[in-house]
Amino acid sequence: MKKLFDDFDPISSKQWKQRIQFELDGADYATTLIWNSPEDIQVKPFYHKDEYKGSFASNTKASEFKICQNIFVYDLAKSNLRALDSIARGAESLRFTLADAQTDVEKLLENLPLEKLTIYFNLSFLSIDFIRKIEGIAQHKNANIYCNLDPIGELAKQGNWFTTPEKNNFETLNALAAATAKVSLISINSGLYQNAGATMAQQIAYSLGHVNEYFNRIEKINTPIVFQVSVGTNYFFEIAKLRALRLLFNLIAKEYGHNIDCHILVSPTKRNKTVYDYNVNLLRTTTECMSAILGGADAIANLPYDALYHKDNEFSDRIARNQLLILKHESYFDKVNNPADGSYYIESLTQQLAEKALTLFHDIEAQGGFLKQLNAGIIKRKIQESANKEQELFDTGTEILLGTNKHRNTNDHMTNELELFPFVKIKPRKTLITPLIERRLAEEIEQERLKAENNA
């Protein structure tokens, strides 16, 4: 192969800086072009091999991601038909959300080509009998099924553990781990931290602390652990976040002697999504799905543009799925192995995020572990501090959501469009801890606009 650039002299990073300084016409290089992220990472205007000290050891996976369809199960027959229709239209995996342990799971999965699909179950209960039924199906059909059981995530989100006949949720998980061989059991709800306002370093560190509690408490873990991750629109940082998460998970799992997969299931965040000018959500979710692909996600479940305020509907589901189909089959995102590897910028971000997250993880462990800090309210307080800083940036216009706090369309009216309540719901109940609250940046502005519409 002929090398095309051998005739050109290499340019050092020093020469680039000198040229940039000249073009700035007296302005200061550092204050003008270098900015700090919420993770306290200094982002430079360019990255050069002269200044890169790391190695290019492959960290991401080949981009063979699965297109996942979310299905909330309330009617077995309709959910089954929707699953079959989704597969016919391009879905390669399904994520069922179930609220009832009495659900006839065999009827739900009837006629599905299970040998070709990846199935995820998000369960709002913890039942040994139910998981045994799924294990039987997985064994009989040779199906690839993840049950996404996450009692710690339930505690963090709802304030209480799952109710079970066993002494505690970890006793139930140990019983299930001993009785199942085919089905993957454990999941980490990393998206909760992102949607509650945590920085990326916090999201990684809390996810690691979260999974470390399972490593310490579950005697037998032989199947992949699913990280359900949410990504935002900070494009390159989100790529680096997924890469750093996989890197550090493998590091910690190795310390326990585990050789299990870090299975990453990604969805776009709700934190930056809006009710007004909702079509902009399509642009946000597109770049977020791109970050997920380049970051090495195993599966991606896109968020419909109207998910905040509309019930599930065929049109928006099809649009969300088609976004992924275009990225996979028309943009050829699945044809390149490890596409993010070798970029000095992404490698640098990955390294810095990993270092900061690992430092925070070590601090959590030194203070008694993640669960202790969660029970003490420390995790919630730290996330709230980060969320407040981001909210202030949004409120002052530094962080922009087009159509909401900049270039607002005053003729946009949404009162008659709301099928769902798009804001934080207050549900008074007795809890063991104060749960983490997922809150969108635009909520206050949107409530004010809706109030003005109603008073007009």
CSV table of C-alpha atoms in Angstrom, one decimal:
chain,number,residue,atom,x,y,z
A,1,MET,CA,0.0,0.0,0.0
A,2,LYS,CA,1.4,3.4,-1.0
A,3,LYS,CA,1.7,5.8,1.9
A,4,LEU,CA,0.2,9.1,0.7
A,5,PHE,CA,1.7,11.5,3.2
A,6,ASP,CA,5.4,10.6,3.3
A,7,ASP,CA,6.2,13.7,1.2
A,8,PHE,CA,4.9,16.0,3.9
A,9,ASP,CA,7.0,17.0,6.9
A,10,PRO,CA,5.3,16.1,10.2
A,11,ILE,CA,4.1,19.0,12.3
A,12,SER,CA,4.7,18.9,16.0
A,13,SER,CA,2.2,19.9,18.7
A,14,LYS,CA,4.4,22.9,19.5
A,15,GLN,CA,4.1,24.2,15.9
A,16,TRP,CA,0.4,23.8,16.0
A,17,LYS,CA,0.1,25.8,19.2
A,18,GLN,CA,2.3,28.6,17.8
A,19,ARG,CA,0.1,28.8,14.7
A,20,ILE,CA,-3.1,28.9,16.8
A,21,GLN,CA,-1.6,31.5,19.1
A,22,PHE,CA,-0.8,33.7,16.1
A,23,GLU,CA,-4.4,33.3,14.7
A,24,LEU,CA,-5.8,34.3,18.1
A,25,ASP,CA,-4.3,37.8,17.5
A,26,GLY,CA,-3.3,38.3,21.1
A,27,ALA,CA,-6.0,36.4,22.9
A,28,ASP,CA,-4.9,33.9,25.6
A,29,TYR,CA,-4.8,30.4,24.3
A,30,ALA,CA,-5.7,28.7,27.6
A,31,THR,CA,-8.7,30.9,28.6
A,32,THR,CA,-10.0,31.2,25.0
A,33,LEU,CA,-9.8,27.6,23.7
A,34,ILE,CA,-9.5,25.3,26.7
A,35,TRP,CA,-12.7,24.5,28.7
A,36,ASN,CA,-13.5,22.4,31.7
A,37,SER,CA,-16.2,19.7,31.8
A,38,PRO,CA,-18.4,19.0,34.9
A,39,GLU,CA,-15.9,16.1,35.6
A,40,ASP,CA,-13.1,18.7,35.8
A,41,ILE,CA,-11.5,17.4,32.6
A,42,GLN,CA,-9.7,20.1,30.6
A,43,VAL,CA,-10.7,19.8,26.9
A,44,LYS,CA,-8.1,21.1,24.5
A,45,PRO,CA,-8.7,22.4,21.0
A,46,PHE,CA,-6.6,19.7,19.5
A,47,TYR,CA,-4.9,16.4,20.5
A,48,HIS,CA,-1.5,15.3,19.1
A,49,LYS,CA,0.5,12.1,19.3
A,50,ASP,CA,3.4,14.1,20.8
A,51,GLU,CA,1.3,14.6,24.0
A,52,TYR,CA,-0.4,11.2,24.2
A,53,LYS,CA,1.2,8.9,26.7
A,54,GLY,CA,-1.2,6.0,26.7
A,55,SER,CA,-1.5,3.0,24.4
A,56,PHE,CA,-4.0,2.1,21.8
A,57,ALA,CA,-5.0,-1.3,23.3
A,58,SER,CA,-8.5,-2.1,21.8
A,59,ASN,CA,-11.2,-1.2,24.4
A,60,THR,CA,-14.4,-1.2,22.4
A,61,LYS,CA,-16.1,-4.1,20.7
A,62,ALA,CA,-17.0,-4.5,17.1
A,63,SER,CA,-20.1,-2.5,16.4
A,64,GLU,CA,-22.5,-5.4,16.1
A,65,PHE,CA,-25.1,-3.9,18.3
A,66,LYS,CA,-28.6,-5.3,18.5
A,67,ILE,CA,-31.6,-3.0,17.9
A,68,CYS,CA,-33.9,-3.4,20.9
A,69,GLN,CA,-37.6,-2.7,21.2
A,70,ASN,CA,-39.1,-1.7,24.5
A,71,ILE,CA,-42.5,-3.3,25.3
A,72,PHE,CA,-44.4,-2.6,28.5
A,73,VAL,CA,-46.6,-5.7,29.1
A,74,TYR,CA,-50.2,-4.9,30.2
A,75,ASP,CA,-52.1,-7.2,27.8
A,76,LEU,CA,-50.4,-10.5,26.9
A,77,ALA,CA,-52.0,-10.9,23.4
A,78,LYS,CA,-51.3,-7.3,22.4
A,79,SER,CA,-47.8,-7.4,23.7
A,80,ASN,CA,-47.1,-10.6,21.8
A,81,LEU,CA,-48.4,-9.1,18.6
A,82,ARG,CA,-46.4,-6.0,19.1
A,83,ALA,CA,-43.3,-8.1,19.6
A,84,LEU,CA,-43.9,-10.1,16.4
A,85,ASP,CA,-44.5,-6.8,14.5
A,86,SER,CA,-41.4,-5.2,15.9
A,87,ILE,CA,-39.3,-8.2,14.8
A,88,ALA,CA,-40.8,-8.1,11.4
A,89,ARG,CA,-39.9,-4.4,11.1
A,90,GLY,CA,-36.2,-4.8,12.1
A,91,ALA,CA,-36.0,-5.3,15.9
A,92,GLU,CA,-33.3,-7.8,16.9
A,93,SER,CA,-34.0,-7.9,20.6
A,94,LEU,CA,-36.9,-7.2,23.0
A,95,ARG,CA,-37.0,-5.6,26.4
A,96,PHE,CA,-40.2,-6.6,28.2
A,97,THR,CA,-41.2,-4.6,31.4
A,98,LEU,CA,-43.4,-6.7,33.7
A,99,ALA,CA,-45.2,-5.7,36.8
A,100,ASP,CA,-47.0,-9.0,37.7
A,101,ALA,CA,-45.3,-12.2,38.8
A,102,GLN,CA,-48.4,-14.1,37.7
A,103,THR,CA,-47.8,-13.1,34.0
A,104,ASP,CA,-48.0,-16.1,31.7
A,105,VAL,CA,-44.6,-15.7,30.2
A,106,GLU,CA,-45.0,-18.7,27.9
A,107,LYS,CA,-47.9,-17.0,26.3
A,108,LEU,CA,-46.0,-13.8,26.1
A,109,LEU,CA,-43.2,-15.4,24.2
A,110,GLU,CA,-45.4,-17.6,22.1
A,111,ASN,CA,-44.4,-17.9,18.4
A,112,LEU,CA,-41.3,-15.7,18.9
A,113,PRO,CA,-38.1,-16.9,17.2
A,114,LEU,CA,-36.3,-17.1,20.5
A,115,GLU,CA,-33.3,-18.9,19.1
A,116,LYS,CA,-32.5,-15.8,17.0
A,117,LEU,CA,-33.4,-13.1,19.6
A,118,THR,CA,-32.0,-11.5,22.7
A,119,ILE,CA,-34.7,-11.1,25.3
A,120,TYR,CA,-34.5,-8.8,28.3
A,121,PHE,CA,-37.0,-8.8,31.2
A,122,ASN,CA,-37.2,-5.7,33.4
A,123,LEU,CA,-39.2,-6.9,36.5
A,124,SER,CA,-40.7,-4.8,39.2
A,125,PHE,CA,-40.8,-7.9,41.5
A,126,LEU,CA,-38.4,-10.6,42.6
A,127,SER,CA,-39.8,-14.2,42.3
A,128,ILE,CA,-37.9,-17.5,42.4
A,129,ASP,CA,-40.8,-19.3,40.7
A,130,PHE,CA,-41.1,-16.8,37.9
A,131,ILE,CA,-37.4,-16.9,37.1
A,132,ARG,CA,-37.5,-20.7,37.1
A,133,LYS,CA,-40.2,-20.6,34.4
A,134,ILE,CA,-37.9,-18.4,32.3
A,135,GLU,CA,-35.0,-20.7,32.9
A,136,GLY,CA,-37.0,-23.6,31.7
A,137,ILE,CA,-38.0,-21.7,28.5
A,138,ALA,CA,-34.3,-20.6,27.9
A,139,GLN,CA,-33.1,-24.2,28.3
A,140,HIS,CA,-35.9,-25.7,26.1
A,141,LYS,CA,-35.6,-23.1,23.3
A,142,ASN,CA,-31.9,-22.4,23.6
A,143,ALA,CA,-32.9,-18.7,24.2
A,144,ASN,CA,-30.6,-15.8,25.1
A,145,ILE,CA,-32.5,-14.3,28.1
A,146,TYR,CA,-31.5,-11.6,30.6
A,147,CYS,CA,-33.7,-11.1,33.6
A,148,ASN,CA,-32.2,-7.8,34.7
A,149,LEU,CA,-32.7,-8.3,38.4
A,150,ASP,CA,-31.4,-5.3,40.4
A,151,PRO,CA,-32.5,-5.1,44.1
A,152,ILE,CA,-30.0,-2.4,44.8
A,153,GLY,CA,-31.3,-0.4,41.9
A,154,GLU,CA,-34.9,-0.9,43.2
A,155,LEU,CA,-33.8,0.5,46.6
A,156,ALA,CA,-32.1,3.5,45.0
A,157,LYS,CA,-35.0,4.3,42.8
A,158,GLN,CA,-38.0,3.4,45.0
A,159,GLY,CA,-36.5,3.7,48.5
A,160,ASN,CA,-37.4,0.1,49.4
A,161,TRP,CA,-36.2,-3.5,48.6
A,162,PHE,CA,-38.3,-6.0,46.7
A,163,THR,CA,-40.8,-7.9,49.0
A,164,THR,CA,-39.8,-11.6,49.0
A,165,PRO,CA,-40.6,-14.6,51.2
A,166,GLU,CA,-36.8,-15.0,51.7
A,167,LYS,CA,-34.9,-13.3,54.5
A,168,ASN,CA,-33.6,-10.6,52.1
A,169,ASN,CA,-33.1,-9.9,48.4
A,170,PHE,CA,-29.5,-11.2,48.4
A,171,GLU,CA,-30.7,-14.6,49.8
A,172,THR,CA,-33.2,-14.7,46.9
A,173,LEU,CA,-30.5,-13.9,44.3
A,174,ASN,CA,-28.2,-16.5,45.8
A,175,ALA,CA,-30.9,-19.1,45.5
A,176,LEU,CA,-31.6,-18.1,41.9
A,177,ALA,CA,-27.9,-18.2,41.0
A,178,ALA,CA,-27.6,-21.7,42.3
A,179,ALA,CA,-30.7,-22.9,40.4
A,180,THR,CA,-30.1,-21.3,37.0
A,181,ALA,CA,-27.5,-21.9,34.4
A,182,LYS,CA,-28.8,-20.5,31.2
A,183,VAL,CA,-30.5,-17.2,32.2
A,184,SER,CA,-28.5,-14.1,33.1
A,185,LEU,CA,-29.8,-12.7,36.4
A,186,ILE,CA,-28.0,-9.5,37.5
A,187,SER,CA,-28.4,-6.0,36.1
A,188,ILE,CA,-27.1,-2.6,37.1
A,189,ASN,CA,-29.5,0.4,36.6
A,190,SER,CA,-26.8,2.9,35.6
A,191,GLY,CA,-29.3,5.1,33.8
A,192,LEU,CA,-30.8,6.0,37.1
A,193,TYR,CA,-27.7,8.0,38.1
A,194,GLN,CA,-27.5,9.8,34.7
A,195,ASN,CA,-31.2,10.7,34.7
A,196,ALA,CA,-30.9,12.0,38.3
A,197,GLY,CA,-28.1,14.4,37.3
A,198,ALA,CA,-24.8,12.6,38.2
A,199,THR,CA,-21.7,13.5,36.3
A,200,MET,CA,-20.1,10.9,34.0
A,201,ALA,CA,-17.4,10.1,36.5
A,202,GLN,CA,-20.1,9.6,39.2
A,203,GLN,CA,-22.2,7.4,36.8
A,204,ILE,CA,-19.2,5.1,36.2
A,205,ALA,CA,-18.1,5.0,39.8
A,206,TYR,CA,-21.5,4.5,41.3
A,207,SER,CA,-22.2,1.7,38.7
A,208,LEU,CA,-18.9,0.0,39.7
A,209,GLY,CA,-19.7,0.4,43.4
A,210,HIS,CA,-23.2,-1.0,42.6
A,211,VAL,CA,-21.9,-4.1,40.9
A,212,ASN,CA,-19.2,-4.6,43.5
A,213,GLU,CA,-21.9,-5.1,46.1
A,214,TYR,CA,-23.2,-8.0,44.0
A,215,PHE,CA,-19.7,-9.4,43.6
A,216,ASN,CA,-19.4,-9.4,47.4
A,217,ARG,CA,-22.8,-10.9,48.2
A,218,ILE,CA,-23.6,-13.3,45.4
A,219,GLU,CA,-21.6,-16.5,45.6
A,220,LYS,CA,-22.1,-17.7,42.0
A,221,ILE,CA,-22.0,-15.3,39.1
A,222,ASN,CA,-21.3,-17.2,35.9
A,223,THR,CA,-23.4,-15.3,33.4
A,224,PRO,CA,-23.0,-11.7,31.9
A,225,ILE,CA,-24.1,-8.7,34.0
A,226,VAL,CA,-26.2,-6.2,32.1
A,227,PHE,CA,-25.5,-2.5,32.6
A,228,GLN,CA,-28.6,-0.5,31.6
A,229,VAL,CA,-26.9,2.8,30.7
A,230,SER,CA,-28.4,6.2,29.6
A,231,VAL,CA,-26.4,8.5,27.3
A,232,GLY,CA,-26.7,12.2,26.7
A,233,THR,CA,-25.7,14.5,23.9
A,234,ASN,CA,-22.1,15.2,24.9
A,235,TYR,CA,-21.1,13.1,22.0
A,236,PHE,CA,-17.4,12.3,22.5
A,237,PHE,CA,-17.7,12.2,26.3
A,238,GLU,CA,-20.5,9.6,26.1
A,239,ILE,CA,-18.4,7.4,23.8
A,240,ALA,CA,-15.6,7.6,26.3
A,241,LYS,CA,-18.0,6.9,29.2
A,242,LEU,CA,-19.0,3.6,27.8
A,243,ARG,CA,-15.4,2.6,27.0
A,244,ALA,CA,-14.3,3.6,30.5
A,245,LEU,CA,-17.1,1.6,32.1
A,246,ARG,CA,-16.2,-1.5,30.2
A,247,LEU,CA,-12.5,-1.1,31.0
A,248,LEU,CA,-13.0,-0.6,34.7
A,249,PHE,CA,-15.6,-3.4,35.0
A,250,ASN,CA,-13.2,-5.9,33.4
A,251,LEU,CA,-10.5,-4.7,35.9
A,252,ILE,CA,-12.7,-5.2,38.9
A,253,ALA,CA,-14.2,-8.5,37.7
A,254,LYS,CA,-10.7,-9.9,37.2
A,255,GLU,CA,-9.9,-9.1,40.9
A,256,TYR,CA,-12.7,-11.5,41.8
A,257,GLY,CA,-11.6,-14.1,39.4
A,258,HIS,CA,-14.6,-13.6,37.2
A,259,ASN,CA,-14.4,-14.0,33.4
A,260,ILE,CA,-17.8,-12.7,32.7
A,261,ASP,CA,-19.1,-10.2,30.1
A,262,CYS,CA,-19.9,-6.6,30.7
A,263,HIS,CA,-23.1,-6.5,28.6
A,264,ILE,CA,-24.1,-2.9,27.9
A,265,LEU,CA,-27.7,-2.1,27.0
A,266,VAL,CA,-28.1,1.6,26.2
A,267,SER,CA,-31.0,4.0,25.9
A,268,PRO,CA,-31.0,7.8,25.3
A,269,THR,CA,-31.4,9.9,28.5
A,270,LYS,CA,-34.7,11.6,29.4
A,271,ARG,CA,-32.9,14.4,31.2
A,272,ASN,CA,-32.4,16.6,28.2
A,273,LYS,CA,-35.7,15.7,26.4
A,274,THR,CA,-38.4,18.2,26.0
A,275,VAL,CA,-42.2,18.4,25.7
A,276,TYR,CA,-42.1,21.6,23.6
A,277,ASP,CA,-40.5,21.5,20.2
A,278,TYR,CA,-40.5,17.8,20.6
A,279,ASN,CA,-39.1,17.1,17.1
A,280,VAL,CA,-35.7,18.2,18.4
A,281,ASN,CA,-35.8,15.1,20.5
A,282,LEU,CA,-35.2,13.2,17.2
A,283,LEU,CA,-31.9,15.0,16.7
A,284,ARG,CA,-30.9,14.4,20.3
A,285,THR,CA,-31.6,10.7,20.3
A,286,THR,CA,-29.8,10.2,16.9
A,287,THR,CA,-26.5,11.6,18.2
A,288,GLU,CA,-27.0,9.7,21.5
A,289,CYS,CA,-27.5,6.4,19.6
A,290,MET,CA,-24.4,7.2,17.6
A,291,SER,CA,-22.4,7.6,20.8
A,292,ALA,CA,-23.7,4.3,22.1
A,293,ILE,CA,-22.7,2.5,18.9
A,294,LEU,CA,-19.2,4.0,18.8
A,295,GLY,CA,-18.8,3.4,22.6
A,296,GLY,CA,-19.3,-0.3,22.1
A,297,ALA,CA,-22.9,-0.9,23.2
A,298,ASP,CA,-24.2,-4.5,22.9
A,299,ALA,CA,-27.8,-3.4,22.4
A,300,ILE,CA,-29.6,-0.1,22.0
A,301,ALA,CA,-33.2,0.7,22.8
A,302,ASN,CA,-34.0,4.1,21.3
A,303,LEU,CA,-36.4,6.5,23.0
A,304,PRO,CA,-39.4,7.7,20.9
A,305,TYR,CA,-39.4,11.4,20.4
A,306,ASP,CA,-42.8,11.7,22.2
A,307,ALA,CA,-42.2,9.3,25.0
A,308,LEU,CA,-42.5,12.0,27.6
A,309,TYR,CA,-46.1,12.9,26.9
A,310,HIS,CA,-47.7,10.2,24.6
A,311,LYS,CA,-48.6,6.6,25.4
A,312,ASP,CA,-46.8,3.9,23.4
A,313,ASN,CA,-47.9,4.2,19.7
A,314,GLU,CA,-47.0,2.5,16.5
A,315,PHE,CA,-45.8,5.7,14.7
A,316,SER,CA,-43.2,7.0,17.2
A,317,ASP,CA,-42.0,3.4,17.9
A,318,ARG,CA,-41.4,2.9,14.2
A,319,ILE,CA,-39.5,6.2,13.9
A,320,ALA,CA,-37.3,5.3,16.9
A,321,ARG,CA,-36.6,1.9,15.5
A,322,ASN,CA,-35.9,3.3,12.0
A,323,GLN,CA,-33.3,5.7,13.4
A,324,LEU,CA,-31.3,2.7,14.5
A,325,LEU,CA,-32.0,0.8,11.3
A,326,ILE,CA,-30.6,3.7,9.3
A,327,LEU,CA,-27.5,4.0,11.5
A,328,LYS,CA,-26.9,0.2,11.1
A,329,HIS,CA,-27.8,-0.6,7.6
A,330,GLU,CA,-27.5,2.7,5.7
A,331,SER,CA,-24.8,4.5,7.6
A,332,TYR,CA,-22.8,1.2,8.0
A,333,PHE,CA,-22.0,1.8,11.7
A,334,ASP,CA,-21.9,-2.0,12.1
A,335,LYS,CA,-19.2,-2.5,9.5
A,336,VAL,CA,-16.2,-1.1,11.3
A,337,ASN,CA,-14.4,-2.9,14.2
A,338,ASN,CA,-13.5,-0.7,17.2
A,339,PRO,CA,-14.2,2.6,15.4
A,340,ALA,CA,-13.4,4.8,18.4
A,341,ASP,CA,-10.0,3.3,19.0
A,342,GLY,CA,-7.0,5.4,17.9
A,343,SER,CA,-8.5,8.8,18.3
A,344,TYR,CA,-6.2,10.8,20.6
A,345,TYR,CA,-9.2,12.8,21.9
A,346,ILE,CA,-11.4,9.8,22.7
A,347,GLU,CA,-8.5,7.9,24.1
A,348,SER,CA,-7.6,10.8,26.3
A,349,LEU,CA,-11.2,11.3,27.5
A,350,THR,CA,-11.5,7.5,28.2
A,351,GLN,CA,-8.3,7.5,30.2
A,352,GLN,CA,-9.2,10.6,32.3
A,353,LEU,CA,-12.8,9.5,33.0
A,354,ALA,CA,-11.5,6.0,34.0
A,355,GLU,CA,-9.0,7.6,36.4
A,356,LYS,CA,-11.5,9.9,38.0
A,357,ALA,CA,-14.1,7.2,38.3
A,358,LEU,CA,-11.7,4.7,39.8
A,359,THR,CA,-10.5,7.3,42.4
A,360,LEU,CA,-14.1,7.9,43.4
A,361,PHE,CA,-14.8,4.2,43.5
A,362,HIS,CA,-11.8,3.6,45.8
A,363,ASP,CA,-13.1,6.4,48.0
A,364,ILE,CA,-16.6,4.8,48.2
A,365,GLU,CA,-15.0,1.4,49.1
A,366,ALA,CA,-12.8,3.0,51.8
A,367,GLN,CA,-15.9,4.6,53.3
A,368,GLY,CA,-17.7,1.3,53.7
A,369,GLY,CA,-19.0,0.6,50.2
A,370,PHE,CA,-21.7,1.8,47.9
A,371,LEU,CA,-24.7,0.3,49.8
A,372,LYS,CA,-23.6,1.9,53.1
A,373,GLN,CA,-23.3,5.3,51.4
A,374,LEU,CA,-26.6,4.9,49.6
A,375,ASN,CA,-28.3,4.1,52.9
A,376,ALA,CA,-26.7,7.1,54.5
A,377,GLY,CA,-27.9,9.5,51.8
A,378,ILE,CA,-24.4,10.3,50.7
A,379,ILE,CA,-24.9,9.1,47.1
A,380,LYS,CA,-28.1,11.1,46.8
A,381,ARG,CA,-26.5,14.2,48.2
A,382,LYS,CA,-23.5,14.0,45.8
A,383,ILE,CA,-25.8,13.5,42.8
A,384,GLN,CA,-28.1,16.3,43.8
A,385,GLU,CA,-25.1,18.7,44.0
A,386,SER,CA,-24.1,17.8,40.5
A,387,ALA,CA,-27.7,18.0,39.3
A,388,ASN,CA,-28.1,21.5,40.8
A,389,LYS,CA,-24.9,22.7,39.0
A,390,GLU,CA,-26.2,21.5,35.7
A,391,GLN,CA,-29.7,22.9,36.4
A,392,GLU,CA,-28.1,26.3,37.1
A,393,LEU,CA,-26.2,26.1,33.8
A,394,PHE,CA,-29.5,25.4,32.0
A,395,ASP,CA,-31.4,28.1,33.9
A,396,THR,CA,-28.8,30.8,33.0
A,397,GLY,CA,-28.7,29.7,29.3
A,398,THR,CA,-25.1,28.3,29.4
A,399,GLU,CA,-26.4,24.8,28.7
A,400,ILE,CA,-28.8,25.1,25.8
A,401,LEU,CA,-31.8,23.0,24.8
A,402,LEU,CA,-33.0,24.4,21.5
A,403,GLY,CA,-36.7,25.2,21.4
A,404,THR,CA,-36.8,25.4,25.2
A,405,ASN,CA,-34.4,27.9,26.7
A,406,LYS,CA,-33.3,29.2,23.3
A,407,HIS,CA,-35.2,29.9,20.1
A,408,ARG,CA,-38.5,29.1,21.7
A,409,ASN,CA,-41.5,28.8,19.5
A,410,THR,CA,-44.2,30.8,21.2
A,411,ASN,CA,-46.9,29.4,19.0
A,412,ASP,CA,-46.2,25.9,20.2
A,413,HIS,CA,-49.0,24.7,22.5
A,414,MET,CA,-49.0,21.3,24.2
A,415,THR,CA,-51.9,21.3,26.8
A,416,ASN,CA,-54.1,19.2,24.6
A,417,GLU,CA,-51.3,16.8,23.6
A,418,LEU,CA,-50.5,15.4,27.1
A,419,GLU,CA,-51.5,11.8,27.4
A,420,LEU,CA,-48.9,11.2,30.1
A,421,PHE,CA,-47.8,13.4,33.0
A,422,PRO,CA,-44.3,14.5,32.0
A,423,PHE,CA,-43.0,15.8,35.3
A,424,VAL,CA,-41.8,14.3,38.6
A,425,LYS,CA,-44.6,12.6,40.3
A,426,ILE,CA,-45.1,12.9,44.1
A,427,LYS,CA,-46.0,9.6,45.6
A,428,PRO,CA,-46.0,9.7,49.5
A,429,ARG,CA,-45.1,6.4,51.0
A,430,LYS,CA,-43.0,4.9,53.7
A,431,THR,CA,-39.4,4.2,52.5
A,432,LEU,CA,-36.2,2.9,54.0
A,433,ILE,CA,-34.2,5.7,52.3
A,434,THR,CA,-34.9,8.8,50.3
A,435,PRO,CA,-34.9,7.6,46.7
A,436,LEU,CA,-33.0,9.2,43.8
A,437,ILE,CA,-35.2,11.4,41.8
A,438,GLU,CA,-35.0,11.4,38.0
A,439,ARG,CA,-35.7,15.0,36.8
A,440,ARG,CA,-35.5,16.6,33.4
A,441,LEU,CA,-33.7,20.0,33.0
A,442,ALA,CA,-36.7,21.6,31.2
A,443,GLU,CA,-39.4,20.7,33.7
A,444,GLU,CA,-39.8,24.0,35.5
A,445,ILE,CA,-39.9,26.0,32.2
A,446,GLU,CA,-42.4,23.6,30.7
A,447,GLN,CA,-44.7,23.8,33.7
A,448,GLU,CA,-44.7,27.6,33.5
A,449,ARG,CA,-45.5,27.5,29.8
A,450,LEU,CA,-48.4,25.0,30.3
A,451,LYS,CA,-49.7,27.2,33.1
A,452,ALA,CA,-49.6,30.2,30.8
A,453,GLU,CA,-51.5,28.2,28.1
A,454,ASN,CA,-54.2,27.3,30.6
A,455,ASN,CA,-54.6,30.9,31.8
A,456,ALA,CA,-54.7,32.3,28.3
